[in-house]
Short mmCIF file of N, CA and C in Angstrom, two decimals:
data_model
loop_
_atom_site.label_atom_id
_atom_site.label_comp_id
_atom_site.label_asym_id
_atom_site.label_seq_id
_atom_site.Cartn_x
_atom_site.Cartn_y
_atom_site.Cartn_z
N LYS A 213 0.82 -1.20 0.00
CA LYS A 213 0.00 0.00 0.00
C LYS A 213 0.86 1.26 0.00
N ILE A 214 1.94 1.26 0.77
CA ILE A 214 2.80 2.45 0.83
C ILE A 214 3.41 2.74 -0.54
N ILE A 215 3.72 1.68 -1.28
CA ILE A 215 4.30 1.88 -2.62
C ILE A 215 3.30 2.60 -3.51
N SER A 216 2.04 2.19 -3.48
CA SER A 216 1.04 2.83 -4.35
C SER A 216 0.82 4.29 -3.95
N ILE A 217 0.92 4.59 -2.67
CA ILE A 217 0.78 5.97 -2.22
C ILE A 217 1.90 6.84 -2.79
N TRP A 218 3.14 6.34 -2.72
CA TRP A 218 4.26 7.13 -3.22
C TRP A 218 4.32 7.15 -4.74
N GLN A 219 3.81 6.09 -5.40
CA GLN A 219 3.71 6.15 -6.86
C GLN A 219 2.77 7.29 -7.26
N ALA A 220 1.69 7.43 -6.53
CA ALA A 220 0.75 8.53 -6.81
C ALA A 220 1.39 9.88 -6.57
N ALA A 221 2.22 9.98 -5.53
CA ALA A 221 2.91 11.24 -5.23
C ALA A 221 3.87 11.60 -6.35
N VAL A 222 4.59 10.61 -6.87
CA VAL A 222 5.51 10.85 -7.98
C VAL A 222 4.74 11.30 -9.22
N THR A 223 3.63 10.66 -9.47
CA THR A 223 2.80 11.02 -10.63
C THR A 223 2.26 12.44 -10.49
N ALA A 224 1.85 12.79 -9.29
CA ALA A 224 1.28 14.11 -9.05
C ALA A 224 2.31 15.23 -9.12
N ASP A 225 3.56 14.93 -8.73
CA ASP A 225 4.61 15.95 -8.70
C ASP A 225 5.93 15.35 -9.17
N PRO A 226 6.05 15.11 -10.48
CA PRO A 226 7.23 14.41 -11.00
C PRO A 226 8.54 15.20 -10.92
N SER A 227 8.48 16.45 -10.54
CA SER A 227 9.72 17.23 -10.41
C SER A 227 10.27 17.19 -8.98
N ASN A 228 9.55 16.55 -8.07
CA ASN A 228 9.95 16.49 -6.66
C ASN A 228 10.80 15.25 -6.42
N ALA A 229 12.12 15.42 -6.36
CA ALA A 229 13.03 14.29 -6.20
C ALA A 229 12.79 13.53 -4.90
N GLN A 230 12.36 14.23 -3.86
CA GLN A 230 12.15 13.56 -2.57
C GLN A 230 11.09 12.46 -2.68
N ASN A 231 10.08 12.67 -3.52
CA ASN A 231 9.08 11.63 -3.72
C ASN A 231 9.71 10.37 -4.29
N TYR A 232 10.64 10.53 -5.22
CA TYR A 232 11.33 9.37 -5.80
C TYR A 232 12.19 8.66 -4.74
N PHE A 233 12.85 9.44 -3.90
CA PHE A 233 13.67 8.85 -2.84
C PHE A 233 12.80 8.02 -1.89
N THR A 234 11.65 8.56 -1.55
CA THR A 234 10.77 7.85 -0.62
C THR A 234 10.20 6.60 -1.28
N LEU A 235 9.83 6.70 -2.55
CA LEU A 235 9.35 5.52 -3.27
C LEU A 235 10.47 4.48 -3.38
N ALA A 236 11.67 4.92 -3.64
CA ALA A 236 12.81 4.00 -3.71
C ALA A 236 13.00 3.29 -2.37
N ALA A 237 12.87 4.02 -1.28
CA ALA A 237 13.01 3.41 0.05
C ALA A 237 11.93 2.36 0.28
N ALA A 238 10.71 2.65 -0.18
CA ALA A 238 9.62 1.69 -0.03
C ALA A 238 9.90 0.43 -0.84
N TYR A 239 10.38 0.59 -2.06
CA TYR A 239 10.74 -0.58 -2.87
C TYR A 239 11.86 -1.38 -2.20
N TYR A 240 12.86 -0.68 -1.71
CA TYR A 240 13.99 -1.36 -1.08
C TYR A 240 13.53 -2.13 0.17
N ALA A 241 12.69 -1.49 0.96
CA ALA A 241 12.17 -2.15 2.17
C ALA A 241 11.34 -3.38 1.82
N ALA A 242 10.72 -3.36 0.64
CA ALA A 242 9.92 -4.49 0.18
C ALA A 242 10.77 -5.55 -0.50
N GLY A 243 12.08 -5.31 -0.58
CA GLY A 243 13.00 -6.29 -1.16
C GLY A 243 13.21 -6.15 -2.65
N ASN A 244 12.82 -5.02 -3.23
CA ASN A 244 12.97 -4.83 -4.67
C ASN A 244 14.04 -3.78 -4.96
N SER A 245 15.28 -4.21 -4.92
CA SER A 245 16.41 -3.31 -5.14
C SER A 245 16.43 -2.73 -6.55
N THR A 246 16.03 -3.54 -7.53
CA THR A 246 16.04 -3.08 -8.91
C THR A 246 15.13 -1.88 -9.11
N LYS A 247 13.91 -1.96 -8.58
CA LYS A 247 12.98 -0.83 -8.71
C LYS A 247 13.45 0.35 -7.87
N ALA A 248 14.07 0.08 -6.73
CA ALA A 248 14.59 1.17 -5.89
C ALA A 248 15.63 1.96 -6.66
N ILE A 249 16.55 1.26 -7.30
CA ILE A 249 17.60 1.94 -8.07
C ILE A 249 16.99 2.71 -9.24
N ALA A 250 16.00 2.13 -9.90
CA ALA A 250 15.35 2.81 -11.02
C ALA A 250 14.70 4.12 -10.57
N GLU A 251 14.08 4.10 -9.41
CA GLU A 251 13.45 5.33 -8.89
C GLU A 251 14.51 6.38 -8.54
N LEU A 252 15.63 5.95 -8.02
CA LEU A 252 16.70 6.90 -7.70
C LEU A 252 17.26 7.52 -8.97
N GLN A 253 17.34 6.74 -10.03
CA GLN A 253 17.79 7.30 -11.30
C GLN A 253 16.78 8.31 -11.84
N LEU A 254 15.50 8.05 -11.63
CA LEU A 254 14.48 9.02 -12.02
C LEU A 254 14.57 10.29 -11.18
N ALA A 255 14.95 10.14 -9.92
CA ALA A 255 15.15 11.32 -9.05
C ALA A 255 16.25 12.20 -9.62
N GLU A 256 17.31 11.57 -10.10
CA GLU A 256 18.42 12.33 -10.70
C GLU A 256 17.94 13.11 -11.92
N ALA A 257 17.11 12.47 -12.74
CA ALA A 257 16.59 13.13 -13.94
C ALA A 257 15.64 14.27 -13.57
N ALA A 258 14.85 14.07 -12.54
CA ALA A 258 13.88 15.08 -12.11
C ALA A 258 14.57 16.30 -11.51
N ASP A 259 15.67 16.05 -10.79
CA ASP A 259 16.37 17.13 -10.10
C ASP A 259 17.86 16.82 -10.08
N PRO A 260 18.59 17.34 -11.06
CA PRO A 260 20.02 17.04 -11.14
C PRO A 260 20.82 17.37 -9.87
N SER A 261 20.30 18.26 -9.04
CA SER A 261 21.01 18.56 -7.80
C SER A 261 20.96 17.39 -6.81
N ALA A 262 20.10 16.41 -7.09
CA ALA A 262 19.99 15.23 -6.22
C ALA A 262 20.91 14.10 -6.66
N THR A 263 21.69 14.32 -7.71
CA THR A 263 22.51 13.26 -8.28
C THR A 263 23.50 12.67 -7.28
N THR A 264 24.21 13.50 -6.56
CA THR A 264 25.22 13.00 -5.62
C THR A 264 24.58 12.10 -4.57
N GLN A 265 23.50 12.57 -3.98
CA GLN A 265 22.82 11.78 -2.95
C GLN A 265 22.25 10.49 -3.55
N ALA A 266 21.64 10.57 -4.72
CA ALA A 266 21.06 9.38 -5.35
C ALA A 266 22.14 8.36 -5.67
N GLU A 267 23.27 8.81 -6.20
CA GLU A 267 24.35 7.88 -6.53
C GLU A 267 24.91 7.20 -5.28
N GLN A 268 24.98 7.94 -4.18
CA GLN A 268 25.44 7.36 -2.93
C GLN A 268 24.50 6.25 -2.47
N VAL A 269 23.21 6.51 -2.53
CA VAL A 269 22.23 5.51 -2.10
C VAL A 269 22.25 4.31 -3.05
N ILE A 270 22.39 4.56 -4.35
CA ILE A 270 22.49 3.45 -5.31
C ILE A 270 23.67 2.56 -4.97
N GLN A 271 24.81 3.15 -4.66
CA GLN A 271 25.97 2.34 -4.30
C GLN A 271 25.73 1.56 -3.01
N GLU A 272 25.04 2.17 -2.06
CA GLU A 272 24.73 1.46 -0.81
C GLU A 272 23.79 0.29 -1.07
N ILE A 273 22.83 0.48 -1.96
CA ILE A 273 21.92 -0.62 -2.30
C ILE A 273 22.71 -1.75 -2.97
N LYS A 274 23.55 -1.40 -3.93
CA LYS A 274 24.33 -2.40 -4.64
C LYS A 274 25.27 -3.16 -3.73
N SER A 275 25.80 -2.47 -2.72
CA SER A 275 26.74 -3.13 -1.81
C SER A 275 26.04 -3.81 -0.63
N GLY A 276 24.73 -3.58 -0.51
CA GLY A 276 23.97 -4.19 0.58
C GLY A 276 24.10 -3.47 1.90
N THR A 277 24.57 -2.22 1.88
CA THR A 277 24.75 -1.47 3.12
C THR A 277 23.72 -0.36 3.32
N ALA A 278 22.71 -0.31 2.43
CA ALA A 278 21.70 0.74 2.55
C ALA A 278 20.90 0.53 3.84
N ASN A 279 20.61 1.63 4.51
CA ASN A 279 19.86 1.59 5.76
C ASN A 279 18.57 2.37 5.57
N VAL A 280 17.48 1.65 5.38
CA VAL A 280 16.19 2.28 5.17
C VAL A 280 15.43 2.27 6.48
N GLN A 281 14.94 3.45 6.85
CA GLN A 281 14.20 3.56 8.10
C GLN A 281 12.81 4.03 7.85
#
């Protein structure tokens, strides 16, 4: 359910990178690293100033050290 809520938020405001980060966290928490990374890449496209943070989280996901709260 949380994923569908954040998917709606991304659809409603596609320029808001934070929505993508939150959706990525929801995917990651649900065990879907691939979709989490895809959402982070969309965050980068939506807001290039988020690139550094998104790349850091992508690397943490890939290495298995991401901490989602």
